Amino acid sequence: MSNAERSVDEMNSAFVDVASNSEQQTAPRLDILQLFPWLKKFFQLRSFQFLLIFPNLVFFYFFILAGIFGSPVGNRNIIIIFVWIFWWFLLITFMVPFFSRLWCIMCPIPFLGEWFQRGALIKVRDRMFGLNKRWPNYLSNLWIQNIGFMILGTFFIILATRPFVSAVVLGGLFVLSTLLAVVYQRRVFCSYVCPVSGFLGIYAMSSMIELRRKDSDVCARCKTKSCAVGNQNGWACPWFLYVGKLDRNNNCGLCMECIKTCESQNISLFLRPFFSDTQMKGYDEVWKAFVMLALALIYTVVLFGPWGVLRDWANVTEVGDWGNFLFYTFLVWSFSLLILPALWALTTYVSKIVSGSDKVLFKKLFVAYSYVLVPLGLCAWIAFSIPLVMVNGSYVISIISDPLGYGWDIFGTAQFPWSPFYPEYAIYLQVIALLLGLGFAIKKGYEIGIQHYADEQLAVRSLIPVALFSLIITGIFLKVFTG
Amino acid sequence: MFFRLHNISVQERLAVLLTLAMFVLLPGWLLWYERMTFLHFKEAQVKIFTITGLGSQGRWTLEKVSGYNYWWRTFSAAEIELTEMDSVILRLQSADVTHIFYAPTLGVGPIVIEPGLVKMVAFKVKSPGIHYYYCQSICGECHYFMRGRIVVGEVKLRDSLDLTLQDCAVNLDEPVSTELYNRGKYLFAKMGCIACHGPAGEGGVVNPNYIKRTVPALNRLAQTMSIYDEEEAARLSYLIEFGKKLEQIESLELDIANAEVVMEKYKIVRDVIRKGRAAARADTTSFSPPLFMPSWEHKLTEQDIDAILTYLLKVQVWEEEE
């Protein structure tokens, strides 16, 4: 399909419906590209994305080979150490809060599929290869990602300790992404299927950077909408977005194609306060927040709690207790998809009653206030990841010399002993992370309350149950971490 | 380079070339590096063997163990054949848990092998013979089966069935029957007793520098307990099953000769199982025998021990073999 053949009307129906809400953009923003023009030049290079993806592709390929042909011992195989300790920690602690969906620019998984679709790695064509089918509307949400993440989460002990399993899962995602690219338009895998993309989406709302239009009027006057449909300078937005109406970080993969294509140079990267995006849209996003918070809690209890029996239940391939594993699976899924949402529904129902006003419907409160689960969940994940890297991070030093566990010593560091990095101080960092999450949850809850009630008294009253819920969740995490 | 190349087509071609080259060169480099690592050993005509310990299978193997085959494949036992005066390097590694490699007659070990780390040991074989190697770390249910063999020179192997090398046989279903004999038979296999004492208690497993040379047979245990015929053994078995506890057994009338002596020896045998016993050295100035009776008191209840003894009493060999 040629980009030039798209009419503006067709384009309007093709991209994600992100209704403009200029009232939300009240926080101060700093135009990064104006401050650092060299950065804009870099983003405008056609080779920009390739230069970021290629090194990760090399690593990804290497990790898959290591997982299949290397040692079956988890801490002596680079795929486990680098993916589940190093990359995960970087992703959740730095990339997402500071740089939004930065990982999506450099993710190697869609590489092959996108190469096939575009028929090029760098240059722009006027057509895309493949069947170019539209992704079904009823699947244009986060539910596949929610279920996908739940499945991976259920088997996380096996996934994070078995190199071969990790290799199969990552390789499988690579193949799936390629197949979907052959059949569907653009980055359907990244938008609707990738389990990582799902949580990157809602947690990107916390980020201190955003890609937005500079002036809404310029976009309104624009006849070509090149950011969405592409032109000779760049591809149509792979994420099905129209920057003219973009008001959240959730779906923007920061590929910078729109910065190349915008004829008015009206798109830029901005610096902003943390947790500036506060609007949750749809139950799929709300349930994504439930799933992420629930799994953070479950992982914390299973891995750091004093109940070894839970670890045995989760570690089915070693212990072999399939009966209890099924029971554990039932607990995980019911807690994530039913119990926590039910508790949240109760909280927001009480919130509505306590507010003393019928102004805001219960359903609206249920969705709107669910944003507080974003800072709670993100900071809980950060708190969970801190001890993992402080205790196991030293494996990185030895593993780079012997990545496959073959007895190599490429850089002379293979014998570097396991050395936890001040693990006794991990708890302080965890407490700080959790309290930050609580603080942001209450602060943002207050702002959401004001948005919906307009009256400060009503807003504060409605916030009380939500704040209490957040406090209890934080308390549970603190209790498990501190013992 | 890309910043200076303004021609997009040139950039495109370079990117494609780089990508295709990477897909081919990366696995190629891995293979090359693996070969190059040991090239200088091969040039010096040193024989190199990579032995991987598998606690899950109770096995030392020469086969390549990796992420994709560890979980489903049954690996063959490592058997190494050498000639006299060979220079040898053993690369020892573990695919799962910590093992301790010990080849006492070669003067190698004990060497602790942590999972994923490779330990190298070099030696020169000086004389022909069969050298067994063992694991000295309790590495799982199959630990007691974890042995291998290095054959040096033209040595005739004793027989085709070398009881020192057996497949791990601990994956058994617990018997439904509550009879002590059945439970004893199950425990004798499950706990790995058969690894050292033989599947039917026949002994014969080589234990270097042990005063009796091989692990004792248990199918003549009755005689060491002063029980000399099958009927007496059967009466004792019955009383053990009926009495359930040692105090009750002692209170019953045991209609056999030297009943008091038999009961005392029975208690001694039970104590050996409970507390274990070191293996006496043939040469007291040399190494400790690698196989010894471990303590079972934390793994077996009193009734379990009685069950094993009940089973053994019923598999005794009473007639002299011709």
Short mmCIF file of N, CA, C and O in Angstrom, two decimals, chain B residues 113-190:
data_model
loop_
_atom_site.label_atom_id
_atom_site.label_comp_id
_atom_site.label_asym_id
_atom_site.label_seq_id
_atom_site.Cartn_x
_atom_site.Cartn_y
_atom_site.Cartn_z
N ILE B 113 33.99 -29.07 42.35
CA ILE B 113 33.55 -28.55 41.05
C ILE B 113 32.23 -27.83 41.27
O ILE B 113 31.20 -28.45 41.51
N GLU B 114 32.29 -26.52 41.19
CA GLU B 114 31.07 -25.74 41.36
C GLU B 114 30.32 -25.66 40.04
O GLU B 114 30.95 -25.68 38.97
N PRO B 115 29.02 -25.53 40.10
CA PRO B 115 28.23 -25.54 38.86
C PRO B 115 28.69 -24.47 37.89
O PRO B 115 28.84 -23.30 38.26
N GLY B 116 28.92 -24.85 36.66
CA GLY B 116 29.28 -23.90 35.62
C GLY B 116 30.74 -23.55 35.54
O GLY B 116 31.21 -23.08 34.51
N LEU B 117 31.49 -23.73 36.61
CA LEU B 117 32.92 -23.41 36.56
C LEU B 117 33.70 -24.65 36.13
O LEU B 117 33.35 -25.76 36.51
N VAL B 118 34.74 -24.43 35.37
CA VAL B 118 35.53 -25.56 34.87
C VAL B 118 36.83 -25.64 35.66
O VAL B 118 37.54 -24.64 35.79
N LYS B 119 37.12 -26.84 36.16
CA LYS B 119 38.40 -27.05 36.85
C LYS B 119 39.25 -27.96 35.97
O LYS B 119 38.74 -28.96 35.44
N MET B 120 40.51 -27.62 35.86
CA MET B 120 41.39 -28.45 35.02
C MET B 120 42.41 -29.14 35.92
O MET B 120 42.97 -28.52 36.82
N VAL B 121 42.65 -30.41 35.64
CA VAL B 121 43.68 -31.13 36.38
C VAL B 121 44.51 -31.94 35.40
O VAL B 121 43.98 -32.55 34.47
N ALA B 122 45.82 -31.88 35.59
CA ALA B 122 46.73 -32.57 34.66
C ALA B 122 47.47 -33.68 35.40
O ALA B 122 47.83 -33.52 36.57
N PHE B 123 47.67 -34.78 34.72
CA PHE B 123 48.46 -35.85 35.33
C PHE B 123 49.02 -36.73 34.22
O PHE B 123 48.63 -36.63 33.05
N LYS B 124 49.92 -37.62 34.63
CA LYS B 124 50.51 -38.55 33.68
C LYS B 124 50.26 -39.96 34.21
O LYS B 124 50.53 -40.24 35.38
N VAL B 125 49.74 -40.82 33.38
CA VAL B 125 49.50 -42.20 33.85
C VAL B 125 50.77 -43.01 33.69
O VAL B 125 51.43 -42.97 32.66
N LYS B 126 51.09 -43.74 34.75
CA LYS B 126 52.39 -44.42 34.76
C LYS B 126 52.28 -45.93 34.60
O LYS B 126 53.20 -46.57 34.12
N SER B 127 51.16 -46.49 35.03
CA SER B 127 51.09 -47.95 34.98
C SER B 127 49.70 -48.37 34.55
O SER B 127 48.72 -47.64 34.75
N PRO B 128 49.60 -49.57 33.96
CA PRO B 128 48.28 -50.03 33.51
C PRO B 128 47.40 -50.36 34.70
O PRO B 128 47.87 -50.61 35.80
N GLY B 129 46.11 -50.37 34.44
CA GLY B 129 45.16 -50.71 35.50
C GLY B 129 43.83 -50.06 35.26
O GLY B 129 43.64 -49.30 34.32
N ILE B 130 42.90 -50.39 36.16
CA ILE B 130 41.57 -49.75 36.09
C ILE B 130 41.49 -48.78 37.26
O ILE B 130 41.72 -49.17 38.42
N HIS B 131 41.22 -47.56 36.95
CA HIS B 131 41.12 -46.53 37.98
C HIS B 131 39.70 -46.01 38.01
O HIS B 131 39.18 -45.55 36.99
N TYR B 132 39.08 -46.08 39.18
CA TYR B 132 37.72 -45.58 39.32
C TYR B 132 37.75 -44.18 39.90
O TYR B 132 38.63 -43.84 40.70
N TYR B 133 36.79 -43.39 39.49
CA TYR B 133 36.66 -42.07 40.10
C TYR B 133 35.23 -41.89 40.62
O TYR B 133 34.30 -42.53 40.13
N TYR B 134 35.12 -41.05 41.62
CA TYR B 134 33.89 -40.96 42.40
C TYR B 134 33.49 -39.50 42.61
O TYR B 134 34.25 -38.60 42.30
N CYS B 135 32.29 -39.34 43.18
CA CYS B 135 31.87 -38.02 43.66
C CYS B 135 31.84 -38.09 45.18
O CYS B 135 31.24 -39.00 45.75
N GLN B 136 32.48 -37.14 45.83
CA GLN B 136 32.54 -37.16 47.28
C GLN B 136 31.60 -36.16 47.93
O GLN B 136 31.67 -35.93 49.14
N SER B 137 30.74 -35.56 47.15
CA SER B 137 29.80 -34.59 47.71
C SER B 137 28.38 -35.12 47.51
O SER B 137 28.04 -35.53 46.42
N ILE B 138 27.59 -35.12 48.57
CA ILE B 138 26.20 -35.61 48.44
C ILE B 138 25.48 -34.65 47.49
O ILE B 138 25.11 -33.54 47.85
N CYS B 139 25.29 -35.10 46.26
CA CYS B 139 24.83 -34.19 45.22
C CYS B 139 23.41 -34.47 44.76
O CYS B 139 22.95 -33.94 43.76
N GLY B 140 22.73 -35.35 45.48
CA GLY B 140 21.36 -35.65 45.09
C GLY B 140 21.06 -37.11 45.35
O GLY B 140 21.89 -37.86 45.85
N GLU B 141 19.87 -37.50 44.96
CA GLU B 141 19.43 -38.88 45.21
C GLU B 141 20.30 -39.90 44.50
O GLU B 141 20.47 -41.02 44.95
N CYS B 142 20.86 -39.49 43.37
CA CYS B 142 21.66 -40.42 42.56
C CYS B 142 23.16 -40.35 42.89
O CYS B 142 23.97 -40.94 42.17
N HIS B 143 23.50 -39.68 43.96
CA HIS B 143 24.92 -39.45 44.28
C HIS B 143 25.71 -40.76 44.35
O HIS B 143 26.84 -40.84 43.84
N TYR B 144 25.13 -41.77 44.99
CA TYR B 144 25.92 -42.98 45.24
C TYR B 144 26.24 -43.75 43.96
O TYR B 144 27.07 -44.65 43.95
N PHE B 145 25.55 -43.40 42.87
CA PHE B 145 25.81 -44.07 41.60
C PHE B 145 26.86 -43.33 40.78
O PHE B 145 27.25 -43.78 39.70
N MET B 146 27.31 -42.22 41.32
CA MET B 146 28.14 -41.34 40.50
C MET B 146 29.59 -41.79 40.47
O MET B 146 30.43 -41.32 41.23
N ARG B 147 29.88 -42.70 39.56
CA ARG B 147 31.24 -43.21 39.44
C ARG B 147 31.59 -43.38 37.98
O ARG B 147 30.71 -43.50 37.13
N GLY B 148 32.90 -43.39 37.70
CA GLY B 148 33.36 -43.60 36.34
C GLY B 148 34.62 -44.42 36.36
O GLY B 148 35.12 -44.80 37.41
N ARG B 149 35.15 -44.68 35.18
CA ARG B 149 36.28 -45.61 35.06
C ARG B 149 37.28 -45.12 34.05
O ARG B 149 36.90 -44.67 32.96
N ILE B 150 38.54 -45.16 34.41
CA ILE B 150 39.62 -44.86 33.47
C ILE B 150 40.44 -46.14 33.34
O ILE B 150 41.00 -46.63 34.32
N VAL B 151 40.51 -46.65 32.13
CA VAL B 151 41.24 -47.90 31.89
C VAL B 151 42.56 -47.55 31.22
O VAL B 151 42.58 -46.92 30.16
N VAL B 152 43.63 -47.96 31.84
CA VAL B 152 44.96 -47.65 31.30
C VAL B 152 45.59 -48.94 30.80
O VAL B 152 45.74 -49.90 31.55
N GLY B 153 45.98 -48.92 29.55
CA GLY B 153 46.69 -50.06 28.97
C GLY B 153 45.74 -51.17 28.60
O GLY B 153 44.51 -51.06 28.67
N GLU B 154 46.36 -52.30 28.21
CA GLU B 154 45.57 -53.46 27.79
C GLU B 154 45.19 -54.25 29.02
O GLU B 154 45.84 -55.22 29.39
N VAL B 155 44.16 -53.84 29.68
CA VAL B 155 43.73 -54.51 30.91
C VAL B 155 42.43 -55.24 30.64
O VAL B 155 41.50 -54.68 30.08
N LYS B 156 42.40 -56.51 31.05
CA LYS B 156 41.16 -57.27 30.85
C LYS B 156 40.19 -56.86 31.95
O LYS B 156 40.49 -56.97 33.14
N LEU B 157 39.04 -56.41 31.53
CA LEU B 157 38.02 -56.02 32.52
C LEU B 157 37.47 -57.28 33.18
O LEU B 157 37.33 -58.32 32.53
N ARG B 158 37.17 -57.16 34.47
CA ARG B 158 36.78 -58.33 35.26
C ARG B 158 35.62 -59.08 34.65
O ARG B 158 35.62 -60.28 34.49
N ASP B 159 34.59 -58.43 34.37
CA ASP B 159 33.45 -59.03 33.67
C ASP B 159 32.64 -57.92 33.02
O ASP B 159 32.90 -56.74 33.23
N SER B 160 31.68 -58.33 32.22
CA SER B 160 30.92 -57.32 31.48
C SER B 160 30.04 -56.50 32.40
O SER B 160 29.69 -55.38 32.11
N LEU B 161 29.71 -57.05 33.54
CA LEU B 161 28.87 -56.31 34.47
C LEU B 161 29.76 -55.81 35.60
O LEU B 161 30.15 -56.58 36.48
N ASP B 162 30.15 -54.58 35.53
CA ASP B 162 30.96 -53.98 36.58
C ASP B 162 30.02 -53.26 37.53
O ASP B 162 29.47 -52.21 37.19
N LEU B 163 29.87 -53.86 38.72
CA LEU B 163 28.89 -53.30 39.64
C LEU B 163 29.28 -51.90 40.11
O LEU B 163 28.47 -51.19 40.68
N THR B 164 30.56 -51.54 39.87
CA THR B 164 30.97 -50.20 40.27
C THR B 164 30.23 -49.16 39.42
O THR B 164 30.03 -48.03 39.85
N LEU B 165 29.86 -49.55 38.21
CA LEU B 165 29.15 -48.63 37.33
C LEU B 165 27.72 -49.13 37.14
O LEU B 165 27.51 -50.14 36.50
N GLN B 166 26.78 -48.43 37.73
CA GLN B 166 25.38 -48.82 37.57
C GLN B 166 24.59 -47.57 37.22
O GLN B 166 24.97 -46.45 37.57
N ASP B 167 23.48 -47.78 36.58
CA ASP B 167 22.59 -46.64 36.32
C ASP B 167 21.81 -46.32 37.59
O ASP B 167 21.42 -47.20 38.34
N CYS B 168 21.57 -45.04 37.78
CA CYS B 168 20.80 -44.61 38.95
C CYS B 168 19.40 -45.20 38.89
O CYS B 168 18.74 -45.15 37.86
N ALA B 169 18.98 -45.80 40.00
CA ALA B 169 17.68 -46.50 40.01
C ALA B 169 16.89 -46.07 41.24
O ALA B 169 16.42 -46.90 42.00
N VAL B 170 16.74 -44.77 41.42
CA VAL B 170 16.02 -44.30 42.61
C VAL B 170 14.62 -43.80 42.29
O VAL B 170 13.87 -43.44 43.19
N ASN B 171 14.28 -43.76 41.01
CA ASN B 171 12.95 -43.23 40.67
C ASN B 171 11.91 -44.33 40.74
O ASN B 171 11.50 -44.90 39.74
N LEU B 172 11.54 -44.65 41.95
CA LEU B 172 10.60 -45.75 42.16
C LEU B 172 9.35 -45.23 42.85
O LEU B 172 9.40 -44.25 43.59
N ASP B 173 8.24 -45.89 42.59
CA ASP B 173 7.00 -45.54 43.28
C ASP B 173 6.97 -46.24 44.63
O ASP B 173 7.35 -47.41 44.75
N GLU B 174 6.52 -45.51 45.65
CA GLU B 174 6.43 -46.10 46.97
C GLU B 174 5.42 -47.23 46.95
O GLU B 174 4.33 -47.09 46.36
N PRO B 175 5.73 -48.37 47.57
CA PRO B 175 4.81 -49.51 47.50
C PRO B 175 3.52 -49.23 48.27
O PRO B 175 3.53 -48.54 49.29
N VAL B 176 2.46 -49.75 47.75
CA VAL B 176 1.17 -49.58 48.41
C VAL B 176 1.09 -50.48 49.64
O VAL B 176 0.56 -50.10 50.68
N SER B 177 1.68 -51.68 49.49
CA SER B 177 1.63 -52.65 50.59
C SER B 177 2.41 -52.13 51.79
O SER B 177 3.45 -51.49 51.64
N THR B 178 1.93 -52.37 52.99
CA THR B 178 2.61 -51.90 54.20
C THR B 178 3.57 -52.94 54.75
O THR B 178 4.19 -52.73 55.78
N GLU B 179 3.68 -54.07 54.08
CA GLU B 179 4.57 -55.11 54.56
C GLU B 179 5.99 -54.60 54.61
O GLU B 179 6.46 -53.95 53.66
N LEU B 180 6.68 -54.94 55.68
CA LEU B 180 8.04 -54.44 55.86
C LEU B 180 8.97 -54.91 54.74
O LEU B 180 9.86 -54.18 54.32
N TYR B 181 8.78 -56.12 54.26
CA TYR B 181 9.64 -56.64 53.20
C TYR B 181 9.58 -55.75 51.97
O TYR B 181 10.59 -55.36 51.39
N ASN B 182 8.34 -55.40 51.56
CA ASN B 182 8.17 -54.56 50.36
C ASN B 182 8.74 -53.18 50.57
O ASN B 182 9.38 -52.60 49.68
N ARG B 183 8.50 -52.65 51.76
CA ARG B 183 9.02 -51.32 52.06
C ARG B 183 10.55 -51.36 52.10
O ARG B 183 11.22 -50.46 51.60
N GLY B 184 11.07 -52.43 52.69
CA GLY B 184 12.52 -52.57 52.76
C GLY B 184 13.15 -52.67 51.39
O GLY B 184 14.19 -52.06 51.12
N LYS B 185 12.52 -53.42 50.52
CA LYS B 185 13.04 -53.58 49.15
C LYS B 185 13.04 -52.24 48.43
O LYS B 185 14.00 -51.87 47.74
N TYR B 186 11.95 -51.51 48.63
CA TYR B 186 11.82 -50.17 48.00
C TYR B 186 12.89 -49.24 48.53
O TYR B 186 13.59 -48.57 47.76
N LEU B 187 13.09 -49.22 49.87
CA LEU B 187 14.07 -48.29 50.46
C LEU B 187 15.50 -48.66 50.07
O LEU B 187 16.34 -47.79 49.87
N PHE B 188 15.76 -49.95 49.96
CA PHE B 188 17.11 -50.39 49.61
C PHE B 188 17.53 -49.83 48.25
O PHE B 188 18.69 -49.50 48.02
N ALA B 189 16.56 -49.74 47.35
CA ALA B 189 16.85 -49.16 46.03
C ALA B 189 16.76 -47.64 46.07
O ALA B 189 17.62 -46.93 45.57
N LYS B 190 15.72 -47.14 46.72
CA LYS B 190 15.46 -45.70 46.71
C LYS B 190 16.60 -44.90 47.34
O LYS B 190 16.98 -43.82 46.87
#
